[in-house]
Coordinates of C-alpha atoms in Angstrom, one line a residue:
Chain A
M115 CA -10.8 -49.5 -9.6
P116 CA -11.6 -49.3 -13.1
D117 CA -8.8 -47.0 -13.4
R118 CA -5.9 -49.2 -12.4
E119 CA -7.9 -52.6 -14.0
P120 CA -5.0 -54.8 -14.5
E121 CA -5.7 -56.6 -18.0
W122 CA -6.1 -60.0 -16.5
Y123 CA -8.7 -58.3 -14.0
R124 CA -11.5 -57.4 -16.9
R125 CA -10.6 -61.3 -17.9
L126 CA -12.3 -62.6 -14.7
R127 CA -15.4 -61.1 -16.0
G128 CA -16.4 -64.2 -18.5
N129 CA -17.2 -67.9 -17.8
P130 CA -14.5 -70.0 -16.1
L131 CA -15.4 -72.8 -18.3
Q132 CA -15.7 -72.8 -21.8
E133 CA -18.8 -75.1 -22.0
P134 CA -21.8 -73.8 -20.0
G135 CA -22.4 -75.0 -16.8
F136 CA -26.2 -74.3 -15.9
T137 CA -27.8 -75.7 -18.4
E138 CA -31.7 -76.3 -19.5
E139 CA -31.6 -79.8 -18.4
Q140 CA -30.4 -78.3 -14.8
M141 CA -33.0 -76.1 -14.8
D142 CA -36.0 -78.9 -15.9
R143 CA -34.5 -81.0 -13.3
I144 CA -34.5 -78.6 -10.4
E145 CA -38.2 -77.4 -11.7
R146 CA -39.2 -81.1 -11.2
L147 CA -37.8 -81.6 -8.0
A148 CA -39.6 -78.5 -6.3
G149 CA -42.6 -79.3 -7.8
E150 CA -42.6 -82.4 -6.4
R151 CA -42.0 -80.6 -2.6
S152 CA -46.0 -81.3 -1.7
G153 CA -45.2 -85.2 -0.8
A154 CA -41.2 -84.8 1.0
S155 CA -42.1 -84.7 4.2
R156 CA -43.6 -87.8 4.1
R157 CA -40.7 -89.6 2.1
R158 CA -38.3 -87.2 3.8
T159 CA -39.3 -89.9 7.5
E160 CA -38.7 -92.9 5.0
S161 CA -36.0 -92.1 3.5
R162 CA -34.4 -91.2 7.1
N163 CA -35.8 -94.6 8.9
V164 CA -34.0 -96.2 5.7
R165 CA -30.5 -94.7 6.6
R166 CA -31.0 -95.8 10.8
S167 CA -32.3 -98.8 10.0
S168 CA -28.9 -98.9 8.5
G169 CA -26.6 -97.0 11.0
M170 CA -26.0 -94.0 8.0
E171 CA -28.1 -91.4 9.3
R172 CA -25.6 -88.7 9.8
E173 CA -26.3 -85.1 11.4
G174 CA -29.2 -83.4 11.2
G175 CA -29.2 -85.6 7.4
E176 CA -27.1 -83.3 5.9
R177 CA -24.9 -83.5 3.1
S178 CA -26.1 -86.2 1.2
E179 CA -29.3 -84.0 1.2
M180 CA -26.9 -82.1 -1.7
G181 CA -26.5 -85.1 -4.3
R182 CA -29.4 -86.8 -3.4
S183 CA -32.1 -84.7 -4.4
R184 CA -30.2 -84.0 -8.0
N185 CA -29.8 -87.5 -8.9
E186 CA -32.8 -89.6 -7.0
T187 CA -35.0 -88.3 -8.6
N188 CA -36.6 -92.2 -9.6
G189 CA -36.2 -92.9 -5.5
P190 CA -38.2 -92.1 -2.3
A191 CA -35.6 -89.7 -1.3
A192 CA -36.2 -87.8 -4.5
N193 CA -38.2 -85.3 -3.4
E194 CA -36.0 -84.1 -0.7
T195 CA -36.3 -80.5 -1.4
E196 CA -34.9 -79.3 1.8
S197 CA -30.9 -78.3 1.4
A198 CA -29.7 -78.2 4.7
T199 CA -26.6 -77.1 3.9
G200 CA -27.8 -73.8 2.3
D201 CA -30.6 -73.7 5.5
R202 CA -27.7 -74.5 7.9
V203 CA -25.6 -71.8 7.1
G204 CA -25.3 -70.7 10.2
E205 CA -23.9 -73.7 12.2
S206 CA -20.8 -74.1 10.2
H207 CA -19.5 -71.1 11.3
G208 CA -19.0 -71.4 15.1
Y209 CA -15.9 -72.6 17.3
G210 CA -14.4 -73.7 12.9
E211 CA -17.0 -76.1 13.1
S212 CA -17.2 -74.9 9.7
R213 CA -13.6 -76.7 9.2
R214 CA -14.5 -79.9 11.3
G215 CA -17.6 -80.4 12.6
K216 CA -20.0 -81.1 9.6
W217 CA -17.2 -84.0 8.8
S218 CA -19.4 -86.5 10.1
G219 CA -18.2 -89.6 10.3
G220 CA -20.6 -92.8 9.3
M221 CA -21.5 -91.1 5.8
E222 CA -22.7 -93.5 3.7
P223 CA -24.7 -93.3 0.9
V224 CA -28.1 -94.9 0.9
A225 CA -27.8 -98.2 -1.0
G226 CA -31.1 -100.4 -1.9
S227 CA -34.7 -99.9 -3.2
G228 CA -33.3 -99.0 -6.2
D229 CA -31.6 -95.5 -5.2
K230 CA -29.0 -93.9 -6.7
V231 CA -27.1 -92.1 -5.1
R232 CA -24.1 -89.5 -5.5
T233 CA -21.8 -89.9 -2.9
G234 CA -19.6 -86.5 -3.5
A235 CA -17.3 -85.2 -6.5
G236 CA -15.9 -87.1 -8.6
D237 CA -16.7 -90.2 -6.4
G238 CA -19.0 -92.0 -8.7
R239 CA -22.5 -91.5 -9.4
T240 CA -24.0 -94.8 -8.1
G241 CA -23.8 -95.8 -4.2
R242 CA -20.7 -97.9 -3.2
R243 CA -20.2 -99.2 0.0
P244 CA -17.2 -97.9 1.5
R245 CA -13.7 -99.6 3.2
R246 CA -12.9 -99.8 6.3
I247 CA -10.3 -97.0 7.2
R248 CA -7.4 -99.5 9.0
L249 CA -6.4 -97.7 12.1
R250 CA -2.8 -99.1 12.2
A251 CA -0.8 -102.1 10.5
A252 CA 0.6 -104.0 12.6
A253 CA 2.5 -102.9 16.0
A254 CA 5.7 -104.3 14.3
I255 CA 8.0 -102.0 13.0
A256 CA 10.6 -102.7 10.4
L257 CA 13.9 -102.7 10.7
A258 CA 15.6 -100.2 9.7
S259 CA 19.3 -100.8 10.4
V260 CA 20.7 -97.7 9.9
L261 CA 20.9 -95.0 12.6
L262 CA 21.1 -91.6 10.9
A263 CA 23.0 -88.6 12.3
L264 CA 20.3 -86.7 12.8
G265 CA 18.7 -89.8 15.1
V266 CA 21.3 -89.6 16.9
W267 CA 22.0 -86.1 17.6
R268 CA 18.1 -85.4 18.2
F269 CA 17.7 -88.6 21.1
G270 CA 21.0 -88.1 22.7
S271 CA 21.5 -92.4 22.3
G272 CA 25.5 -91.2 22.1
G273 CA 26.0 -93.1 19.1
A274 CA 23.7 -96.3 20.3
D275 CA 21.3 -97.7 18.5
P276 CA 18.0 -97.1 20.6
A277 CA 16.2 -100.8 20.2
A278 CA 13.6 -101.4 18.0
P279 CA 10.0 -101.0 19.8
G280 CA 8.5 -103.7 21.6
P281 CA 6.0 -104.8 23.7
S282 CA 3.7 -101.9 24.6
A283 CA 1.2 -100.7 27.0
T284 CA -2.2 -98.6 25.8
Q285 CA -3.5 -95.2 27.9
T286 CA -6.4 -93.1 27.0
V287 CA -5.6 -90.0 25.6
P288 CA -7.2 -86.5 25.1
G289 CA -9.8 -86.7 22.0
G290 CA -11.3 -90.0 23.5
G291 CA -8.4 -92.4 21.7
T292 CA -5.8 -94.4 22.7
A293 CA -2.0 -93.8 23.4
T294 CA 0.6 -97.0 22.7
T295 CA 3.6 -96.4 25.4
P296 CA 6.7 -98.0 23.6
V297 CA 8.3 -99.6 27.2
Q298 CA 12.0 -99.1 25.6
T299 CA 13.7 -95.8 24.3
P300 CA 12.4 -93.4 21.8
T301 CA 12.9 -95.0 18.1
P302 CA 14.8 -92.4 16.1
Q303 CA 13.2 -90.9 13.4
S304 CA 14.6 -92.5 10.8
R305 CA 13.6 -95.8 12.2
L306 CA 9.8 -95.0 12.6
G307 CA 9.8 -94.0 8.2
E308 CA 10.8 -92.5 5.0
P309 CA 11.6 -88.3 6.1
I310 CA 9.0 -86.7 3.8
A311 CA 11.2 -85.0 1.2
V312 CA 10.1 -81.9 -0.6
L313 CA 11.4 -80.9 -4.0
Q314 CA 9.9 -77.8 -4.4
L315 CA 8.9 -75.0 -2.1
K316 CA 5.8 -73.5 -3.6
G317 CA 2.8 -75.3 -4.9
M318 CA 0.9 -77.1 -2.5
L319 CA 2.5 -79.7 -0.5
A320 CA -0.2 -82.3 -1.9
E321 CA 1.5 -82.7 -4.9
Q322 CA 4.9 -83.4 -3.0
L323 CA 3.6 -86.0 -0.4
P324 CA 4.5 -89.6 -1.5
F325 CA 1.1 -91.1 -0.2
S326 CA -3.0 -90.1 -1.2
A327 CA -5.2 -89.3 2.0
E328 CA -6.8 -93.1 1.2
D329 CA -4.1 -94.4 2.2
V330 CA -3.2 -93.0 5.4
T331 CA -4.3 -95.4 7.9
G332 CA -2.8 -93.6 11.2
F333 CA -1.0 -90.9 12.8
E334 CA 1.7 -91.5 15.7
I335 CA 3.5 -89.0 17.9
Y336 CA 7.0 -89.2 19.1
A337 CA 7.3 -87.0 21.7
A338 CA 11.1 -86.0 22.0
R339 CA 13.1 -87.2 25.3
S340 CA 10.0 -89.5 25.5
T341 CA 8.9 -92.8 25.7
Q342 CA 5.6 -92.6 24.3
A343 CA 4.1 -92.7 21.3
L344 CA 0.7 -91.7 21.1
T345 CA -2.0 -92.6 18.0
V346 CA -4.0 -89.7 16.9
P347 CA -7.4 -91.1 17.3
K348 CA -8.9 -92.0 14.6
E349 CA -11.5 -89.5 14.2
R350 CA -8.9 -86.6 13.9
T351 CA -6.5 -87.9 11.5
Y352 CA -8.8 -85.6 9.6
V353 CA -7.2 -82.5 11.7
L354 CA -3.7 -83.1 9.9
L355 CA -4.8 -85.2 6.5
Q356 CA -6.5 -81.7 5.8
N357 CA -3.5 -79.4 6.6
L358 CA -0.9 -81.4 5.0
Y359 CA -3.2 -81.7 1.8
N360 CA -4.0 -78.3 1.5
L361 CA -0.5 -76.6 2.5
D362 CA 0.3 -73.5 0.8
L363 CA 4.6 -74.0 1.2
K364 CA 5.3 -70.1 -0.6
A365 CA 1.8 -68.8 2.4
A366 CA 3.0 -71.3 5.3
G367 CA 6.7 -70.9 4.9
M368 CA 8.4 -69.6 8.3
T369 CA 10.4 -66.4 8.1
G370 CA 12.0 -65.1 10.4
V371 CA 12.9 -66.4 13.7
G372 CA 9.8 -67.8 15.2
P373 CA 7.7 -66.3 18.1
D374 CA 8.9 -63.8 20.5
H375 CA 6.9 -65.3 23.3
Y376 CA 6.1 -68.9 23.8
L377 CA 2.4 -69.9 25.5
G378 CA 3.3 -73.8 26.0
S379 CA 5.7 -76.7 26.1
S380 CA 9.0 -76.6 24.0
E381 CA 9.0 -80.1 22.9
S382 CA 9.1 -80.6 19.5
A383 CA 8.4 -84.1 18.1
T384 CA 8.1 -86.9 15.1
L385 CA 4.9 -87.1 13.4
R386 CA 4.5 -90.6 12.3
I387 CA 2.4 -91.2 9.4
Q388 CA 1.0 -95.0 8.5
T389 CA 0.1 -95.9 4.9
K390 CA -1.4 -99.2 4.2
T391 CA 2.7 -100.3 2.6
K392 CA 4.9 -97.7 4.6
S393 CA 5.4 -95.3 7.3
Y394 CA 6.9 -91.6 6.8
T395 CA 7.9 -89.0 9.1
L396 CA 7.7 -85.0 9.3
D397 CA 8.6 -83.0 12.4
Y398 CA 6.2 -81.1 14.3
D399 CA 7.2 -78.8 16.7
L400 CA 4.8 -77.5 19.5
A401 CA 6.8 -74.0 20.0
T402 CA 6.1 -72.5 16.9
N403 CA 3.1 -74.9 15.3
T404 CA 5.8 -75.7 12.5
Y405 CA 6.1 -78.6 10.5
G406 CA 9.9 -78.9 9.0
A407 CA 13.1 -81.4 8.7
F408 CA 11.1 -81.7 4.6
G409 CA 13.7 -83.6 2.9
G410 CA 16.5 -82.9 5.2
T411 CA 16.3 -78.4 4.4
V412 CA 15.9 -76.4 7.0
F413 CA 12.8 -74.8 6.0
R414 CA 9.8 -74.9 8.4
F415 CA 5.7 -74.9 7.7
Y416 CA 3.1 -73.3 10.1
A417 CA 0.5 -75.4 10.6
D418 CA -3.2 -74.4 11.2
D419 CA -4.9 -73.8 14.4
Q420 CA -6.4 -76.8 14.6
V421 CA -3.0 -79.0 14.4
W422 CA -2.4 -76.9 17.3
L423 CA -4.7 -77.3 19.0
L424 CA -4.5 -81.4 18.7
M425 CA -0.9 -81.6 19.4
Q426 CA -1.9 -79.2 22.7
G427 CA -4.6 -82.0 23.5
L428 CA -1.7 -85.4 23.1
L429 CA 1.1 -83.0 24.4
N430 CA 0.9 -80.5 26.3
A431 CA -2.2 -82.2 28.3
G432 CA -2.3 -80.3 31.1
S433 CA -2.6 -76.5 29.6
I434 CA -5.7 -74.6 29.1
W435 CA -5.3 -75.5 25.3
A436 CA -5.8 -78.8 25.8
E437 CA -8.6 -78.4 28.1
Y438 CA -10.6 -76.3 25.4
D439 CA -9.5 -78.9 22.4
R440 CA -10.8 -81.6 24.7
L441 CA -14.6 -80.4 25.8
S442 CA -14.4 -78.9 21.8
E443 CA -13.8 -82.2 20.2
Q444 CA -16.1 -83.8 22.9
S445 CA -18.9 -81.2 21.9
R446 CA -18.1 -81.9 18.1
I447 CA -18.4 -85.3 18.0
E448 CA -22.0 -85.2 20.1
A449 CA -23.0 -82.2 17.3
E450 CA -22.9 -85.4 14.5
T451 CA -24.6 -87.8 16.7
R452 CA -27.3 -84.9 17.6
S453 CA -30.4 -87.2 16.8
N454 CA -32.9 -85.3 14.5
A455 CA -34.9 -84.9 17.4
D456 CA -33.0 -81.9 18.1
E457 CA -33.6 -79.4 15.4
P458 CA -31.9 -75.9 15.7
V459 CA -33.9 -73.2 16.6
S460 CA -34.5 -70.2 14.4
K461 CA -34.8 -67.2 17.3
A462 CA -31.8 -65.0 16.5
Y463 CA -30.5 -62.7 19.8
S464 CA -29.9 -59.2 20.3
P465 CA -26.3 -58.7 19.5
E466 CA -26.0 -56.3 22.4
R467 CA -26.9 -59.3 24.8
L468 CA -24.6 -61.8 23.6
Q469 CA -21.6 -59.2 24.3
V470 CA -18.8 -59.7 26.7
A471 CA -17.6 -57.2 28.3
G472 CA -19.3 -55.1 26.0
S473 CA -17.3 -56.0 23.5
D474 CA -18.5 -58.2 20.3
Y475 CA -15.9 -60.5 18.5
N476 CA -15.0 -57.3 16.8
G477 CA -13.9 -55.4 19.9
W478 CA -12.0 -58.2 21.8
E479 CA -10.0 -58.8 18.5
K480 CA -8.7 -55.4 18.8
Q481 CA -7.5 -56.3 22.2
F482 CA -5.3 -58.7 21.1
L483 CA -4.0 -56.5 18.2
P484 CA -1.1 -54.7 20.7
L485 CA 0.3 -58.4 21.1
S486 CA 2.8 -59.1 19.1
S487 CA 3.1 -62.4 20.6
G488 CA 1.5 -65.6 19.9
I489 CA 2.0 -68.9 17.8
R490 CA 1.4 -68.1 14.2
I491 CA -1.1 -70.2 12.4
N492 CA -1.9 -70.6 8.6
D493 CA -5.0 -71.9 7.3
S494 CA -3.8 -72.5 3.5
Y495 CA -7.2 -73.8 3.1
M496 CA -8.9 -70.6 3.8
G497 CA -5.9 -68.1 3.1
T498 CA -5.3 -66.8 6.1
S499 CA -2.9 -66.2 9.2
S500 CA -3.1 -65.2 12.6
L501 CA -1.6 -65.2 15.7
I502 CA -2.7 -68.0 18.6
Q503 CA -2.7 -65.2 21.6
Q504 CA -4.2 -65.4 25.6
L505 CA -4.6 -61.9 27.1
G506 CA -4.2 -62.9 31.5
N507 CA -1.2 -62.0 33.7
D508 CA -1.1 -65.4 36.4
E509 CA -3.3 -67.4 34.1
P510 CA -5.1 -67.4 30.9
E511 CA -8.3 -65.0 30.7
V512 CA -9.3 -64.9 27.5
L513 CA -7.7 -67.1 24.5
R514 CA -7.7 -66.3 20.4
V515 CA -7.3 -69.1 18.6
G516 CA -8.2 -69.5 14.9
N517 CA -11.9 -67.7 14.4
A518 CA -12.9 -67.8 18.3
I519 CA -12.4 -65.6 21.2
V520 CA -12.1 -68.0 24.0
F521 CA -13.4 -66.8 28.1
A522 CA -11.3 -68.7 30.7
T523 CA -12.3 -67.5 33.6
D524 CA -15.3 -65.0 35.0
A525 CA -13.6 -62.1 35.2
N526 CA -15.4 -61.3 31.8
K527 CA -19.6 -61.9 31.6
T528 CA -22.3 -60.7 29.6
S529 CA -25.2 -58.2 30.1
D530 CA -27.3 -60.3 31.7
G531 CA -23.9 -62.2 33.8
V532 CA -23.5 -64.9 31.6
G533 CA -19.9 -66.6 32.2
V534 CA -17.8 -69.2 32.9
G535 CA -19.0 -71.0 36.3
L536 CA -22.3 -70.9 35.5
T537 CA -25.0 -73.8 35.7
R538 CA -27.3 -74.7 33.0
D539 CA -30.4 -73.4 34.7
E540 CA -28.8 -70.3 35.6
V541 CA -28.0 -69.9 32.0
I542 CA -31.4 -70.4 30.9
R543 CA -32.1 -68.3 33.6
K544 CA -30.2 -65.5 32.9
L545 CA -29.9 -65.9 28.7
G546 CA -32.5 -68.8 27.7
E547 CA -32.4 -71.7 25.5
P548 CA -29.8 -71.8 23.2
N549 CA -30.4 -72.0 19.0
V550 CA -28.5 -75.4 19.0
K551 CA -27.6 -77.6 21.8
T552 CA -25.8 -80.9 22.7
N553 CA -24.4 -82.6 26.3
T554 CA -21.5 -79.8 25.9
R555 CA -22.2 -77.2 24.0
W556 CA -24.3 -74.9 23.6
D557 CA -25.2 -71.9 20.4
Y558 CA -26.7 -69.5 20.5
R559 CA -27.3 -67.0 16.4
I560 CA -26.9 -63.7 16.3
G561 CA -28.6 -62.9 13.2
D562 CA -27.0 -65.4 10.8
Y563 CA -24.9 -66.7 12.3
L564 CA -24.0 -69.0 15.6
K565 CA -21.8 -66.7 17.2
F566 CA -22.1 -67.3 20.8
H567 CA -21.2 -70.4 22.4
L568 CA -21.0 -72.1 26.2
L569 CA -18.9 -75.0 26.4
F570 CA -19.8 -77.1 29.4
E571 CA -18.0 -79.3 31.9
D572 CA -19.6 -81.3 34.9
D573 CA -22.6 -78.9 34.7
K574 CA -20.8 -75.9 34.5
V575 CA -19.8 -73.2 31.8
R576 CA -16.1 -74.2 31.7
F577 CA -15.8 -72.0 28.4
M578 CA -17.9 -69.4 26.8
T579 CA -16.8 -68.0 23.3
L580 CA -17.3 -65.4 20.8
T581 CA -16.7 -66.5 17.3
M582 CA -16.3 -64.7 13.6
P583 CA -18.2 -66.5 10.8
F584 CA -15.3 -67.2 8.2
Chain B
M46 CA -39.2 -59.9 -13.1
T47 CA -37.7 -56.5 -10.2
E48 CA -36.2 -56.6 -7.9
T49 CA -38.8 -55.5 -6.0
H50 CA -41.6 -58.8 -6.9
W51 CA -39.4 -60.9 -5.5
A52 CA -39.1 -58.3 -2.1
Y53 CA -43.2 -58.9 -1.8
A54 CA -43.0 -62.1 -3.1
E55 CA -44.3 -64.6 -0.2
R56 CA -44.3 -67.9 -2.5
M57 CA -42.6 -68.7 -5.9
D58 CA -44.7 -70.4 -8.2
A59 CA -43.1 -72.6 -11.6
A60 CA -42.7 -69.6 -13.7
G61 CA -40.8 -67.4 -10.9
L62 CA -38.3 -70.3 -10.7
R63 CA -37.8 -70.7 -14.3
D64 CA -37.5 -66.8 -15.0
L65 CA -34.8 -66.9 -11.4
M66 CA -33.0 -69.1 -13.0
L67 CA -32.4 -68.3 -16.2
A68 CA -31.9 -64.6 -15.0
Y69 CA -29.3 -65.6 -12.3
G70 CA -28.7 -69.7 -13.5
Q71 CA -24.6 -68.7 -14.7
D72 CA -24.1 -66.5 -12.3
V73 CA -24.7 -69.2 -9.0
W74 CA -23.0 -71.9 -11.0
N75 CA -20.1 -69.6 -11.8
L76 CA -19.7 -68.8 -8.5
A77 CA -20.2 -72.1 -6.9
F78 CA -17.3 -73.8 -9.9
I79 CA -14.7 -70.9 -8.6
L80 CA -15.2 -72.1 -5.0
T81 CA -15.5 -76.0 -5.0
R82 CA -13.5 -76.2 -7.9
S83 CA -15.8 -79.1 -9.5
R84 CA -18.3 -79.1 -11.9
D85 CA -20.3 -81.8 -10.3
L86 CA -20.1 -79.8 -6.8
A87 CA -21.1 -76.8 -8.8
D88 CA -24.0 -78.8 -9.8
D89 CA -25.4 -80.0 -6.4
V90 CA -25.1 -76.7 -5.3
S91 CA -26.7 -74.7 -8.2
Q92 CA -29.6 -77.1 -7.9
D93 CA -29.5 -76.4 -3.4
V94 CA -29.6 -73.1 -3.9
F95 CA -32.4 -72.5 -6.3
L96 CA -34.6 -74.9 -4.6
K97 CA -33.7 -73.0 -1.4
A98 CA -34.5 -69.7 -2.9
Y99 CA -38.6 -71.8 -4.2
R100 CA -39.1 -72.8 -0.6
T101 CA -37.7 -70.1 1.7
I102 CA -38.2 -66.4 -1.3
G103 CA -40.7 -65.7 1.7
T104 CA -37.9 -64.3 3.9
F105 CA -35.9 -62.7 1.2
R106 CA -37.7 -58.6 1.6
G107 CA -35.3 -57.4 -0.1
G108 CA -32.4 -56.1 2.3
S109 CA -30.2 -57.0 -0.7
S110 CA -30.6 -57.8 -4.3
I111 CA -31.9 -61.0 -5.3
R112 CA -28.9 -61.7 -7.3
T113 CA -26.6 -60.9 -4.2
W114 CA -29.2 -62.7 -2.2
L115 CA -28.5 -66.1 -4.3
L116 CA -24.7 -65.8 -4.3
A117 CA -24.9 -65.5 -0.7
I118 CA -26.9 -68.9 -0.5
A119 CA -24.1 -70.4 -3.3
R120 CA -21.5 -68.9 -1.1
N121 CA -22.2 -70.6 2.1
T122 CA -23.2 -73.9 0.3
S123 CA -20.1 -74.2 -1.9
L124 CA -17.8 -73.8 1.3
N125 CA -19.7 -76.5 3.6
A126 CA -19.7 -78.8 0.3
K127 CA -16.0 -77.8 -0.8
R128 CA -15.7 -79.2 2.9
T129 CA -17.9 -82.6 3.3
A130 CA -15.9 -83.4 -0.2
F131 CA -12.5 -83.5 0.7
M132 CA -13.7 -85.5 3.6
R133 CA -15.9 -88.2 2.3
R134 CA -12.5 -88.5 -0.3
T135 CA -9.8 -88.8 2.0
I136 CA -11.6 -90.2 5.3
L137 CA -14.8 -92.2 4.6
M138 CA -14.8 -93.5 1.4
G139 CA -11.4 -94.6 1.5
R140 CA -11.0 -94.9 -2.4
V141 CA -7.5 -95.8 -3.3
A142 CA -6.0 -93.4 -5.8
D143 CA -2.8 -92.9 -7.1
S144 CA -1.1 -90.1 -4.6
R145 CA 1.4 -89.1 -7.3
S146 CA -0.7 -88.6 -10.0
S147 CA -4.3 -87.5 -8.5
P148 CA -3.4 -83.8 -8.0
S149 CA -1.4 -83.0 -11.6
A150 CA -4.2 -85.3 -13.4
E151 CA -7.1 -83.1 -11.2
Q152 CA -5.0 -80.5 -13.1
E153 CA -4.6 -81.0 -16.3
A154 CA -8.7 -81.9 -16.6
L155 CA -9.4 -78.8 -15.5
A156 CA -6.7 -76.6 -17.6
R157 CA -9.1 -78.3 -20.5
R158 CA -11.8 -77.2 -20.0
V159 CA -11.2 -73.4 -18.4
S160 CA -12.1 -70.3 -21.0
D161 CA -9.1 -68.6 -20.2
E162 CA -5.6 -69.4 -18.2
I163 CA -6.2 -66.4 -16.0
W164 CA -8.7 -68.9 -14.4
M165 CA -5.9 -71.7 -13.5
Q166 CA -4.4 -69.2 -12.1
V167 CA -7.2 -67.4 -10.1
L168 CA -8.5 -71.2 -9.0
A169 CA -4.8 -71.9 -7.3
I170 CA -5.1 -69.3 -4.9
P171 CA -7.2 -69.5 -1.6
Y172 CA -10.6 -69.9 -0.7
K173 CA -10.4 -66.8 1.1
L174 CA -8.7 -65.0 -1.5
R175 CA -10.3 -66.4 -4.5
E176 CA -14.5 -65.2 -3.2
T177 CA -13.4 -61.9 -2.5
L178 CA -11.6 -61.4 -5.6
I179 CA -14.3 -63.0 -7.5
L180 CA -17.5 -61.1 -5.7
Q181 CA -15.2 -58.1 -7.0
A182 CA -14.1 -58.5 -10.3
K183 CA -16.6 -60.8 -11.3
Y184 CA -19.6 -59.7 -9.9
E185 CA -19.0 -57.0 -9.9
M186 CA -19.9 -56.1 -6.0
S187 CA -18.7 -53.7 -3.8
I188 CA -16.8 -53.9 -0.6
R189 CA -20.0 -52.7 1.2
E190 CA -21.7 -55.8 -0.4
I191 CA -18.9 -58.3 -0.4
A192 CA -18.4 -57.7 3.4
E193 CA -22.1 -58.0 4.6
L194 CA -22.4 -61.5 2.3
L195 CA -19.4 -63.1 4.1
G196 CA -20.0 -61.6 7.6
I197 CA -16.5 -59.4 7.9
S198 CA -15.7 -55.7 8.2
E199 CA -14.9 -54.2 5.1
G200 CA -11.5 -53.8 6.3
T201 CA -10.5 -57.0 5.6
V202 CA -12.0 -57.1 2.3
K203 CA -9.7 -54.6 2.0
S204 CA -7.3 -56.3 2.7
R205 CA -7.8 -59.8 1.2
L206 CA -8.4 -58.4 -1.6
A207 CA -5.0 -56.7 -2.1
R208 CA -3.9 -60.1 -1.0
A209 CA -5.5 -61.9 -3.6
R210 CA -4.3 -59.3 -6.1
R211 CA -1.1 -60.0 -5.0
R212 CA -1.0 -63.7 -5.2
M213 CA -2.5 -63.5 -8.9
M214 CA 0.7 -60.9 -10.1
D215 CA 2.3 -63.1 -8.5
A216 CA 1.1 -66.0 -10.3
R217 CA 1.5 -63.6 -13.7
E218 CA 5.0 -62.3 -13.7
E219 CA 5.9 -66.6 -12.8
V220 CA 3.8 -67.2 -16.1
E221 CA 5.6 -64.2 -18.0
Q222 CA 8.9 -65.6 -16.7
D223 CA 8.5 -69.3 -17.8
A224 CA 7.2 -67.6 -21.2

């Protein structure tokens, strides 16, 4: 490396900021917190009780501990020095949970007792009462009058101006949300909102979005050639928001002609983003997992794996991907509401026992490498690009999505015989208790990370998963 | 304090904690800042890192250097902190912000504080590439050490390093062209 070290590379050895980051004051504060640990346990319990009674408890008491321990030096939780974020490193690496599982809803700063609470970077240092985010504004879609040529072509209305949405029915959709079903023909994109225009094809999409994430009140999906408008469940709006905000337009740009092989439905859809004041639209194509129609350009941008799974659940509900998405989401919600009594078990399993058909994650990943086909995903936030793929002829046996290898049939098992179809009792007899358990998902630890997971449905293993930590 | 000392320490006293912070505090804080791109989060992360080290020094057995151990905690804590911060800001807090000015305002504030324009380019590349590049370039860790810290293969580390360098070179070229 030193031989061909560019000039900029050497400059990285310095400090990133002009002023020192880690100060004497910080050291004093940390020492004080460390020294006060003796009373931490009792006060921690008290603090949790306060949060519980306020309906503010989150998963494992995590997250807010970080800011609180620094800023509540005079409050009841001043000594809460157990750094959950550090302790539970392993827990954040299953199923892509690290990207979503820890973002539990209902997290609020603790108010009362005169405690000062830090709510996060840039959020201010005092507790503030969060406003409720409205799911949707009014049902009426306003009145844009001109039908664009794109809309005519897209919905095949032959130039007829579709009626504005009228009465609608509500139905349950995967993920636990509701879907609204208009009774008339689909509304053209131009009537759903203002198409999002991107003027520069580089940088982050967030810099060009005409709204802020804080203003978004909800998402709707309008499938082409369908009369249904599906509402993205509130608890999953972050999937779309995160991806749109972190979309690196250069890295996520679609090149070539798309996937060689298509795994799911070829429906394209219109994504309607509702804000407090108006609505915006964006194309989403399930066949390529891409966003498009940015200001009428032909450029398209790959979405990430979480968006793909969410869209499968909404638009391709009968697919194996939708089934996996549904159980994953169910387990995520359960994990967020898990009681503090369910502390993770620290025992680590030997890697060999948690291999599937003799292979670990890396071994299985190699089996997918010869496949050139799949749905491309781009995770701009993590800086990765990969394919969603499946193995199996008549039915999908093994899926690869994001950082997970998912076993969907009993064709592959661990050396103890654990696989799809086993009951919970059989799993315990063959393998043992999991490190982390919810009703739907059991996680097993290898080394520092939770890398082996079982998703249950009707008391039987429905999916078995190997994950690779980020 | 020597590396050997920490490898056999069952617990840490106040003096030990101070020594650890004096020796590695800035390293930990810098990594947290580079990964989270937030001064506030870097403060929180570095605090958590040393409190955890204080509490769990007995579990450190010298498999890696104490510095690498601290950096690993800092990396994982930063990753979680960053994600939580985004969620808080966008979903939970429901704060109203000026949509058009926010990203650029943040950029400008950051640009005023960085010690060298090169850091603005580093901070702009994706997380995975950024952390790999920094662990090598700034912390001078080997491919193997990075692989172990991140829990990925050495091949993946090399691939990410190559992509990170490519991104940086592209960014440098753009800057030079604009100039």
